[in-house]
C-alpha positions as a Python dict, from the first residue, in 0.01 Angstrom:
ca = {
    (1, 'X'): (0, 0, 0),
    (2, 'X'): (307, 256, 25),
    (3, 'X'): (338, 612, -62),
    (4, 'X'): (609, 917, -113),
    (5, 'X'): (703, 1070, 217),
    (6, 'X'): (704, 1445, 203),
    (7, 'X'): (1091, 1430, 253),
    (8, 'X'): (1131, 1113, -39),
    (9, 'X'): (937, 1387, -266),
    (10, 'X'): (1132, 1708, -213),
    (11, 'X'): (1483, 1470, -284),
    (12, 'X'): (1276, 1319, -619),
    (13, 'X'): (1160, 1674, -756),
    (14, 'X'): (1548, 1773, -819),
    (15, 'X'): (1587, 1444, -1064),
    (16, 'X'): (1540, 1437, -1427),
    (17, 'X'): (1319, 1168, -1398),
    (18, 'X'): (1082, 1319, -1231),
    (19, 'X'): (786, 1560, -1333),
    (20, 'X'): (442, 1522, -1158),
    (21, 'X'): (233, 1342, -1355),
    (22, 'X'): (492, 1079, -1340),
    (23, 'X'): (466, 1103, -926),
    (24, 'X'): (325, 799, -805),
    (25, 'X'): (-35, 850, -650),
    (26, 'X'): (-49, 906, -280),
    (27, 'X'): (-305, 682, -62),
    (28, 'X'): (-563, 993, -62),
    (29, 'X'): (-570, 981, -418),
    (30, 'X'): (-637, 621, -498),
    (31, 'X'): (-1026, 677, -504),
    (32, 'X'): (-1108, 448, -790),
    (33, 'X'): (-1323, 154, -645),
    (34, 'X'): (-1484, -173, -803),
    (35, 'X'): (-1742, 8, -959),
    (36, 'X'): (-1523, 267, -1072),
    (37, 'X'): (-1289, 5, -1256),
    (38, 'X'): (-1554, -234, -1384),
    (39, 'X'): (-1721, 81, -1549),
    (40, 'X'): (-1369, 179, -1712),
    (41, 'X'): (-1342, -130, -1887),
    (42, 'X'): (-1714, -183, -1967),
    (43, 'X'): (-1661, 144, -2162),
    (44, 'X'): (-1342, 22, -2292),
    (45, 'X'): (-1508, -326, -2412),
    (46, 'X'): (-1803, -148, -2560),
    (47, 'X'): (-1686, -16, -2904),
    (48, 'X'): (-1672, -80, -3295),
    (49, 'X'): (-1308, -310, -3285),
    (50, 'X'): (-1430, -550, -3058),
    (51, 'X'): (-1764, -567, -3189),
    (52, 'X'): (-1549, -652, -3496),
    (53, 'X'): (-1335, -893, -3325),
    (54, 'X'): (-1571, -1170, -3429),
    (55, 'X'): (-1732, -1022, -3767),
    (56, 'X'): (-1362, -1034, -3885),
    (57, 'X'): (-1361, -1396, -3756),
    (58, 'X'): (-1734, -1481, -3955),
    (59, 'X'): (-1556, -1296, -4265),
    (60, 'X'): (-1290, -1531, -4230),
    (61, 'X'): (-1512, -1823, -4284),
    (62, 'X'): (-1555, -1917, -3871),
    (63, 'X'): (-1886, -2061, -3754),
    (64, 'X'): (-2034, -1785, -3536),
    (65, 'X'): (-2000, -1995, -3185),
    (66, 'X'): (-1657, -2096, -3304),
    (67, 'X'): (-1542, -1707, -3328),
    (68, 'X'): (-1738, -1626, -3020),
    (69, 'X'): (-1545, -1891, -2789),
    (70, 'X'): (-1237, -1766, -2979),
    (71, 'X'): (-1289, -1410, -2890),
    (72, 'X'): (-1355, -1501, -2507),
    (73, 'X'): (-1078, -1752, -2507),
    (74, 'X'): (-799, -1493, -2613),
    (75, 'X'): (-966, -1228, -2364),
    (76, 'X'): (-925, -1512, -2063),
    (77, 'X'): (-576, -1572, -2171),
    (78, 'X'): (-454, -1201, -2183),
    (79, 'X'): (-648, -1119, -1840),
    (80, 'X'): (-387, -1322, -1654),
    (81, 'X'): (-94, -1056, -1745),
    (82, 'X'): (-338, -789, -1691),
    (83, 'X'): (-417, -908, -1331),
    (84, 'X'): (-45, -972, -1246),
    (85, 'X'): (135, -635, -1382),
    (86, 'X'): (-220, -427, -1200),
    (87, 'X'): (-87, -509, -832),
    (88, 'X'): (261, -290, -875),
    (89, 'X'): (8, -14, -975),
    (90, 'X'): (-220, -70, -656),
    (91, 'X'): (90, -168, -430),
    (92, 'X'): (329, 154, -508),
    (93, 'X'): (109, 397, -714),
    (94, 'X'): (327, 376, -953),
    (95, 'X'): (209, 426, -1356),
    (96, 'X'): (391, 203, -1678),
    (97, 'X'): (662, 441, -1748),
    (98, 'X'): (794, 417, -1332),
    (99, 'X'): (743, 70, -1337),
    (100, 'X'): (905, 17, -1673),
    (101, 'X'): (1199, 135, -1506),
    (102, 'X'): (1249, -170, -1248),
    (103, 'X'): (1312, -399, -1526),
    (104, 'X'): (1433, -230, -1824),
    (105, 'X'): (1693, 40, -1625),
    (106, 'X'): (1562, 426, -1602),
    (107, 'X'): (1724, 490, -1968),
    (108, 'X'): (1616, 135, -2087),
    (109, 'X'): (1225, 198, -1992),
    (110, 'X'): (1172, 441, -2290),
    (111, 'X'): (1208, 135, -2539),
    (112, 'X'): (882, -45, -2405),
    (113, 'X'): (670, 338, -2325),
    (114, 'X'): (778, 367, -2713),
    (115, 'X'): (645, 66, -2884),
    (116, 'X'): (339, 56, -2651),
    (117, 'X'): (280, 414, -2704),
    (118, 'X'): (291, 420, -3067),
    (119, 'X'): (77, 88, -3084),
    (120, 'X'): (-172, 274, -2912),
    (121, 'X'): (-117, 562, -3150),
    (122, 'X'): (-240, 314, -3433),
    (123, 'X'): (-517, 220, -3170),
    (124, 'X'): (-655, 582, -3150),
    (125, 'X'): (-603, 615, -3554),
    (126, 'X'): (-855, 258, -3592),
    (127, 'X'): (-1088, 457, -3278),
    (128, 'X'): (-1130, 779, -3418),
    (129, 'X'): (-1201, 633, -3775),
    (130, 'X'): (-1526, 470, -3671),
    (131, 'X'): (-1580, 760, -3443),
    (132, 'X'): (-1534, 939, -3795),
    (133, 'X'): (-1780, 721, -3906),
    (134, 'X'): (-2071, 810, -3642),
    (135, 'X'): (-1987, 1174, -3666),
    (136, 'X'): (-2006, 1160, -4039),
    (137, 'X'): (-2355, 969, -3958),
    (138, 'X'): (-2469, 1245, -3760),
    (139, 'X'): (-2401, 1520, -3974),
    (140, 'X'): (-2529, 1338, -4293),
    (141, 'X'): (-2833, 1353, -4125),
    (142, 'X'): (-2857, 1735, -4215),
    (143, 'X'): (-2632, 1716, -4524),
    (144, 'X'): (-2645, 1445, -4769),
    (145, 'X'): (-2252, 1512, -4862),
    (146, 'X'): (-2184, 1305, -4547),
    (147, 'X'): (-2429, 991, -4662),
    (148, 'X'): (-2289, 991, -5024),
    (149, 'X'): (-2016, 696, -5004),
    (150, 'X'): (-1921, 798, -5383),
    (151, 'X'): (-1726, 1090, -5282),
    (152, 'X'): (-1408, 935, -5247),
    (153, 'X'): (-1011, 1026, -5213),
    (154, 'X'): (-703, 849, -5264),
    (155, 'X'): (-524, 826, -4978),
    (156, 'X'): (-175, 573, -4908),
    (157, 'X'): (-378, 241, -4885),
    (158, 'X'): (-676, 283, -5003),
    (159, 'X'): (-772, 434, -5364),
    (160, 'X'): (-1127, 510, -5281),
    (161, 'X'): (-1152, 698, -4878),
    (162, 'X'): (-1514, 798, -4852),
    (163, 'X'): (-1463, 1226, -4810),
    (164, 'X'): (-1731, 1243, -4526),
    (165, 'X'): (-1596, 1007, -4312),
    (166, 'X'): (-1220, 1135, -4313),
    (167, 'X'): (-1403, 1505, -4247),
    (168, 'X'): (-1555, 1324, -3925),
    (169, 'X'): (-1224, 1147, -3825),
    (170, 'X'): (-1051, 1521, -3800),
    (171, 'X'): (-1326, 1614, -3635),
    (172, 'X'): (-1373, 1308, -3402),
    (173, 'X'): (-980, 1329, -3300),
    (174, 'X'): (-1015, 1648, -3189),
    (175, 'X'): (-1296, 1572, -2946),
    (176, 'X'): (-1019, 1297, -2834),
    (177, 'X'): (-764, 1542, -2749),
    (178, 'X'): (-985, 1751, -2564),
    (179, 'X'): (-1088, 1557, -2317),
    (180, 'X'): (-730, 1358, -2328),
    (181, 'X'): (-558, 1646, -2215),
    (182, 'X'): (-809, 1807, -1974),
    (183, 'X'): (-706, 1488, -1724),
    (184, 'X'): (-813, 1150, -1543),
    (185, 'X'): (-1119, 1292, -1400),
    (186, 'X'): (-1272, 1379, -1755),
    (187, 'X'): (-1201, 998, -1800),
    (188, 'X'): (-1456, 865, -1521),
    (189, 'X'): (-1691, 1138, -1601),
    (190, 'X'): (-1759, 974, -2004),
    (191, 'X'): (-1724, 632, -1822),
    (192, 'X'): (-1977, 661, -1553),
    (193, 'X'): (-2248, 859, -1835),
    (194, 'X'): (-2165, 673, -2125),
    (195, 'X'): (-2152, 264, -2006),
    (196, 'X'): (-2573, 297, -2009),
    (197, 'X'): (-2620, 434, -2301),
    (198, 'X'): (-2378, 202, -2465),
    (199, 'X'): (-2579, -136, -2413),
    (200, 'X'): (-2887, 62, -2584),
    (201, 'X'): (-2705, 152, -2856),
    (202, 'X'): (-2516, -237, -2875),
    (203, 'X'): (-2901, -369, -2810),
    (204, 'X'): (-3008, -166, -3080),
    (205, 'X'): (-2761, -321, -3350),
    (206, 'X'): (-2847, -666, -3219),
    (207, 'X'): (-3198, -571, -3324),
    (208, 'X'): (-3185, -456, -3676),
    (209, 'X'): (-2981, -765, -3733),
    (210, 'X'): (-3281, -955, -3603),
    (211, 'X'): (-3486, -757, -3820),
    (212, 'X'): (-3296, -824, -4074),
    (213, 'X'): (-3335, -1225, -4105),
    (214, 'X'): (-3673, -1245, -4006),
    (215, 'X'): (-3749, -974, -4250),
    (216, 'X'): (-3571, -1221, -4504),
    (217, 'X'): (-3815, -1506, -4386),
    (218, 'X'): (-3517, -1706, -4183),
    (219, 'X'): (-3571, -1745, -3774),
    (220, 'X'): (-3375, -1567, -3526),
    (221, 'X'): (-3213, -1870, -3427),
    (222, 'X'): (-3085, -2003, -3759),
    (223, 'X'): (-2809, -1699, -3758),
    (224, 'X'): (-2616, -1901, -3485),
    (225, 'X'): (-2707, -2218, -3568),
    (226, 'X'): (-2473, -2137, -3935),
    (227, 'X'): (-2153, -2388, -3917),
    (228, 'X'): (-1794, -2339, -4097),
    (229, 'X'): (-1760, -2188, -4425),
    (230, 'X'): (-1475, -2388, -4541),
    (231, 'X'): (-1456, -2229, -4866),
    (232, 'X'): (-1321, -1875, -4744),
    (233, 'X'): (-1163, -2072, -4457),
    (234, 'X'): (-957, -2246, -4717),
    (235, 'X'): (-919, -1953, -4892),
    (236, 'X'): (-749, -1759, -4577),
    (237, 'X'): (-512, -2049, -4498),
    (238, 'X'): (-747, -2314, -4348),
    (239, 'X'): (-861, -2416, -4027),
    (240, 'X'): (-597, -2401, -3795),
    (241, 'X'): (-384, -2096, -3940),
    (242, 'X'): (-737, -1899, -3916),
    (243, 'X'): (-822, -2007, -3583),
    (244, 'X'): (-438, -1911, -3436),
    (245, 'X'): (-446, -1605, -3613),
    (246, 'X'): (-776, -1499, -3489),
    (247, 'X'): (-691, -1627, -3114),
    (248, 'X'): (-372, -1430, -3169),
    (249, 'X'): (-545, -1114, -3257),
    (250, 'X'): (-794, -1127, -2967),
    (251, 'X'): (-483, -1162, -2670),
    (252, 'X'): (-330, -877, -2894),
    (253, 'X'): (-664, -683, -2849),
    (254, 'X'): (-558, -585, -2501),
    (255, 'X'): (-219, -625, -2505),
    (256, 'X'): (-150, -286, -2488),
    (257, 'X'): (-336, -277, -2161),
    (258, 'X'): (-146, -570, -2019),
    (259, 'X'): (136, -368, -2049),
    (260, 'X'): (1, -7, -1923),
    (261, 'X'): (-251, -95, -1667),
    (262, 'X'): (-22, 29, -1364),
    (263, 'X'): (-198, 351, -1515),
    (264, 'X'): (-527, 276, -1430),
    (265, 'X'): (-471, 63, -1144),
    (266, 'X'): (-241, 309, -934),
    (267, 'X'): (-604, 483, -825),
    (268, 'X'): (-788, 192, -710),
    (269, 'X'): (-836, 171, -365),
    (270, 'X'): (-699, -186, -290),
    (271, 'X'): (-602, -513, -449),
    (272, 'X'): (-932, -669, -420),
    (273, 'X'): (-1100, -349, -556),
    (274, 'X'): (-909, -383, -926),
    (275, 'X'): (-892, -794, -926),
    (276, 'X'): (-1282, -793, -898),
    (277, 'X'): (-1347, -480, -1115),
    (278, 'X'): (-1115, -670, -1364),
    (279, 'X'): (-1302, -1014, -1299),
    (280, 'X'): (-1628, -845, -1361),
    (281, 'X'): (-1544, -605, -1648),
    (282, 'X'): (-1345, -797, -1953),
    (283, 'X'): (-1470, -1188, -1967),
    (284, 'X'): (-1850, -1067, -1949),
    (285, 'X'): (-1883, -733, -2172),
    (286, 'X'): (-1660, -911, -2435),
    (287, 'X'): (-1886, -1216, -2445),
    (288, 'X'): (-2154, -981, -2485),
    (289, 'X'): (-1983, -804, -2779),
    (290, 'X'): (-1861, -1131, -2914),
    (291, 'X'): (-2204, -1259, -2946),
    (292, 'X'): (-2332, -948, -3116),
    (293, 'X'): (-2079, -911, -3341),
    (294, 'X'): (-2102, -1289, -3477),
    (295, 'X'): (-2478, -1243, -3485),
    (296, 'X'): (-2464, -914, -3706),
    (297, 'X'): (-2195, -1027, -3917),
    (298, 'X'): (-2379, -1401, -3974),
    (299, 'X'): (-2701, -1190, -4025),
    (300, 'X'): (-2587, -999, -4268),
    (301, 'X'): (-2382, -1280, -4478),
    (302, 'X'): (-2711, -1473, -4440),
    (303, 'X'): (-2921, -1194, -4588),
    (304, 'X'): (-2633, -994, -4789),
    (305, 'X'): (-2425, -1321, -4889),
    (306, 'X'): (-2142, -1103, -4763),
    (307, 'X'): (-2044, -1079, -4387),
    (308, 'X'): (-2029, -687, -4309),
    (309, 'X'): (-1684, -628, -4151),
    (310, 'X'): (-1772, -301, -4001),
    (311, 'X'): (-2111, -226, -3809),
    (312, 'X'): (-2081, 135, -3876),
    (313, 'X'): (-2146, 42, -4225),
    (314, 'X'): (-2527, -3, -4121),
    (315, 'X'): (-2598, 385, -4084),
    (316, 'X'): (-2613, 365, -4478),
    (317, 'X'): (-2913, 85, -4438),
    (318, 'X'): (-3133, 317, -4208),
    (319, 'X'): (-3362, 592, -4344),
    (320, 'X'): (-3485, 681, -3981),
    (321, 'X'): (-3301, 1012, -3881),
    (322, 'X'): (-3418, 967, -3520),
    (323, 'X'): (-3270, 670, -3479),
    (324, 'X'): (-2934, 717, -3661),
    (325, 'X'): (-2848, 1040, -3447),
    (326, 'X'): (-2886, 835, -3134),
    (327, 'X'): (-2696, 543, -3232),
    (328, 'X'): (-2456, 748, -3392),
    (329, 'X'): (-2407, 894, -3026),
    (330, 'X'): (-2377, 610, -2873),
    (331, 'X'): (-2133, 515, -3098),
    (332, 'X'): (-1918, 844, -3061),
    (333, 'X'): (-1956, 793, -2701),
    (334, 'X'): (-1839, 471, -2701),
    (335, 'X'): (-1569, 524, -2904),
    (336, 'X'): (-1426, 806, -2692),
    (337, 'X'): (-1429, 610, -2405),
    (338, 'X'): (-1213, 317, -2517),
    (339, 'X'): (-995, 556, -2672),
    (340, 'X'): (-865, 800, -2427),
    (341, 'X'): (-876, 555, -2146),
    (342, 'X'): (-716, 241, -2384),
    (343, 'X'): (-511, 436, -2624),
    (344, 'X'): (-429, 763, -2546),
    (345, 'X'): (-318, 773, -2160),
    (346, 'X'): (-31, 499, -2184),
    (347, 'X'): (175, 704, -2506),
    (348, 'X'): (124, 1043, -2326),
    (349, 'X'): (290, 931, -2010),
    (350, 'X'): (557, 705, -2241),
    (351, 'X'): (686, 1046, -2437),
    (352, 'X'): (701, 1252, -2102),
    (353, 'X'): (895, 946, -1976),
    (354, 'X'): (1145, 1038, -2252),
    (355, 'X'): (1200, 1382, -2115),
    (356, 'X'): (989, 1431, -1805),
    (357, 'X'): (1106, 1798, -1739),
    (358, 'X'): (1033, 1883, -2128),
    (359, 'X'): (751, 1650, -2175),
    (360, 'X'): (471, 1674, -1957),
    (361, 'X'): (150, 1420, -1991),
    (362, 'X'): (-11, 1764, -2201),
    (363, 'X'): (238, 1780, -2443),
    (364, 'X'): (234, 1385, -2463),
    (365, 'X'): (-134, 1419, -2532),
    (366, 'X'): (-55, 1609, -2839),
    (367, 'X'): (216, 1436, -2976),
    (368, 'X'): (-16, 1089, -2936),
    (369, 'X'): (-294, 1264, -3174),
    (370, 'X'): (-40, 1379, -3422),
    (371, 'X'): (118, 1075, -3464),
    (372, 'X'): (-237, 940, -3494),
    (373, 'X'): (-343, 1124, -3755),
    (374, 'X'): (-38, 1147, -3975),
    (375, 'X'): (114, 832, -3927),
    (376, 'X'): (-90, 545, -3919),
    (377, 'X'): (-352, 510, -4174),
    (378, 'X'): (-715, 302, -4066),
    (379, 'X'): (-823, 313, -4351),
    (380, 'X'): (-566, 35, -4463),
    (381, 'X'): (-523, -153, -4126),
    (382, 'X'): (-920, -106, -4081),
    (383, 'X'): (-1008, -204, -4438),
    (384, 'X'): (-1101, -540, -4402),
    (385, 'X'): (-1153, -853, -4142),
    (386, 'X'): (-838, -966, -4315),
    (387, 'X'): (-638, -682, -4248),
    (388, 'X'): (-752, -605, -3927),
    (389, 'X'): (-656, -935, -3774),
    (390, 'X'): (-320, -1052, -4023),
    (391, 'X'): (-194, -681, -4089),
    (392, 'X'): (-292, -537, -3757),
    (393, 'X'): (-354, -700, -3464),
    (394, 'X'): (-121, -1007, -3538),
    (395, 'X'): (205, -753, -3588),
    (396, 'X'): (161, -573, -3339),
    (397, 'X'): (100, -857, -3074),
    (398, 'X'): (435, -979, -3203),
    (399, 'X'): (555, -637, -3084),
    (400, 'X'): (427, -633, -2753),
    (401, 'X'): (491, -1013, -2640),
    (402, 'X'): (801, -980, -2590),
    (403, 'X'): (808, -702, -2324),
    (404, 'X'): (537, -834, -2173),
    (405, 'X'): (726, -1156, -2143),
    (406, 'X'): (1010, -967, -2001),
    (407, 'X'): (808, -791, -1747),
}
């Protein structure tokens, strides 16, 4: 493991590369142990999109096992670039936009900071939508404006935009870029509270699915036992095109971390301590959320004859208050963690690597949530299991390959 020597700093601090969140980490400061990192991406794994990884799959016309290997086949695949670009981060301290620089030139790196930074832009807009959701949950607990899906908008998109819920994505985004720019340690502190209370709340959803087939007279085990629907297969393409696309999406699902991970990785303590907390926190939580989500999204086609797309969807199926202000937490919780730590960080650092002595990670913080909000649109990439894996995920992988490729 290296580090800046007092005299390598004081030369650095004169270059306009060079601002200090942009300072590779000294030894002292690389605190972040196995615990530390398998917690980070536990919380990361733990939210709405990759519950929905494998309802999009079901909605698709996938047998639930079928889009439950698929799910933990892409997440195996993409691991492998996530392991390999983490050890420059460990070695030298170094974040993305630094070590962008060794292969794409110092003027060169702001081309891949860019496109992963406003991929994770869209990331943050798909995040604070369902954390939109939840808040809108919460509050229609007190006011029934929130719960009434007939209030609508047209936005770009989408002709009907349920009010409430674009009311608790404002307010959601804020709560993003509050703890975004108040720094790293804010980061641990909703990882280390928040992974507990996000398996109750996952738990919980696995249980009024459960509820909901035996309630409908079928046994809990006939959800997974469900094989191919070959009718909306055919409809999507068929076999084979579905099955890419959907493996596709699901190495695209963290392909933005593949990329950025020197971020995260700079503050472990050594090699060993991010290759385990990497082993330990992406093949098992997304198995976990696989599962769930193929099980809630079978469940409800079962029941519904319609696979539900979006599990924050179920708030409007429970009339216990109690019980959707918890979940609802757990769900805002959840959602906060994945998206500062996933989405936010890498396109803060990539627009102060523009201009490091005009741009500092602040400032990038801000521009991030603006381009967030007023940019991309969930509501359209987030619409559907269609468009979340063909419009979304499978563009933007397209994006990223390449520089990941080059890297």
């Amino acid at each position: 493991m290296y580090e800046l020597t007092d005299a390598a700093r004081t030369e650095l601090v004169s270059s306009k590369y060079y601002n200090e969140d942009l300072e590779p980490s000294s030894v002292s400061q690389r605190t972040w142990t196995t615990y530390n990192i398998t917690a980070l991406w536990v919380g990361m794994c733990i939210c709405i999109p990759a519950l929905s990884l494998a309802s999009a799959a079901i909605a698709l016309g996938l047998s639930p096992w079928l889009a439950v290997f698929n799910v933990v086949l892409g997440n195996i695949i993409i691991l492998i670039p996530i392991q390999l670009n983490s050890h420059a981060g460990t070695k030298y301290g170094i974040p993305f936009p630094v070590f962008a620089r060794l292969t794409f030139g110092s003027t060169g790196a702001h081309v891949p900071s860019v496109m992963r930074g406003l991929v994770a832009c869209g990331w943050v807009a798909v995040q604070s939508w369902v954390g939109g959701g939840a808040i809108a949950a919460i509050l229609g607990t007190a006011f029934y404006f929130f719960r009434d899906n007939s209030i609508t908008v047209a936005l770009p998109g989408n002709g009907a935009v349920v009010v409430g819920q674009l009311i608790g994505f404002f307010i959601f985004m804020v709560f993003v870029a509050w703890i975004a720019y108040n720094g790293f340690e804010n980061i641990k502190w909703v990882q280390n509270i928040g992974s507990p209370i996000l398996v109750v709340v996952i738990i919980l959803l696995l249980a009024w699915s459960i509820a909901l087939v035996t309630g409908a007279g079928y046994a809990v085990g006939d959800v997974m036992k469900q094989g191919i629907d070959w009718a909306t297969l055919d409809g999507n393409g068929g076999f084979v095109y579905v099955f890419a696309a959907c493996l596709t999406g699901n190495i695209a699902f963290w392909a933005t971390m593949a990329l950025n991970i020197p971020d995260f990785s700079r503050y472990a303590k050594s090699q060993k301590v991010q290759f385990r907390g990497q082993l330990y926190g992406v093949p098992v939580p997304m198995f976990a959320m696989a599962f769930i989500g193929a099980y809630f999204a079978q469940a409800t086609k079962l029941v519904m004859g319609e696979a539900m797309f979006d599990p924050t969807n179920v708030f409007y199926y429970v009339d216990n208050k109690l019980i959707i202000i918890i979940s609802a937490i757990g769900v805002v919780i959840a959602t906060l963690t994945t998206t500062v730590a996933a989405n936010v960080v890498a396109p803060a650092n990539g627009f102060s690597n523009i201009s490091p002595q005009r741009i500092s990670y602040r400032k990038g913080v801000i521009i991030a949530c603006i381009i967030a909000t007023f940019v991309f649109q969930p509501w359209w990439i987030y619409g559907s299991g269609a468009a979340y894996i063909f419009t979304w995920m499978n563009n933007y992988g397209m994006i990223l390959a390449p520089i990941a490729a080059i890297f």
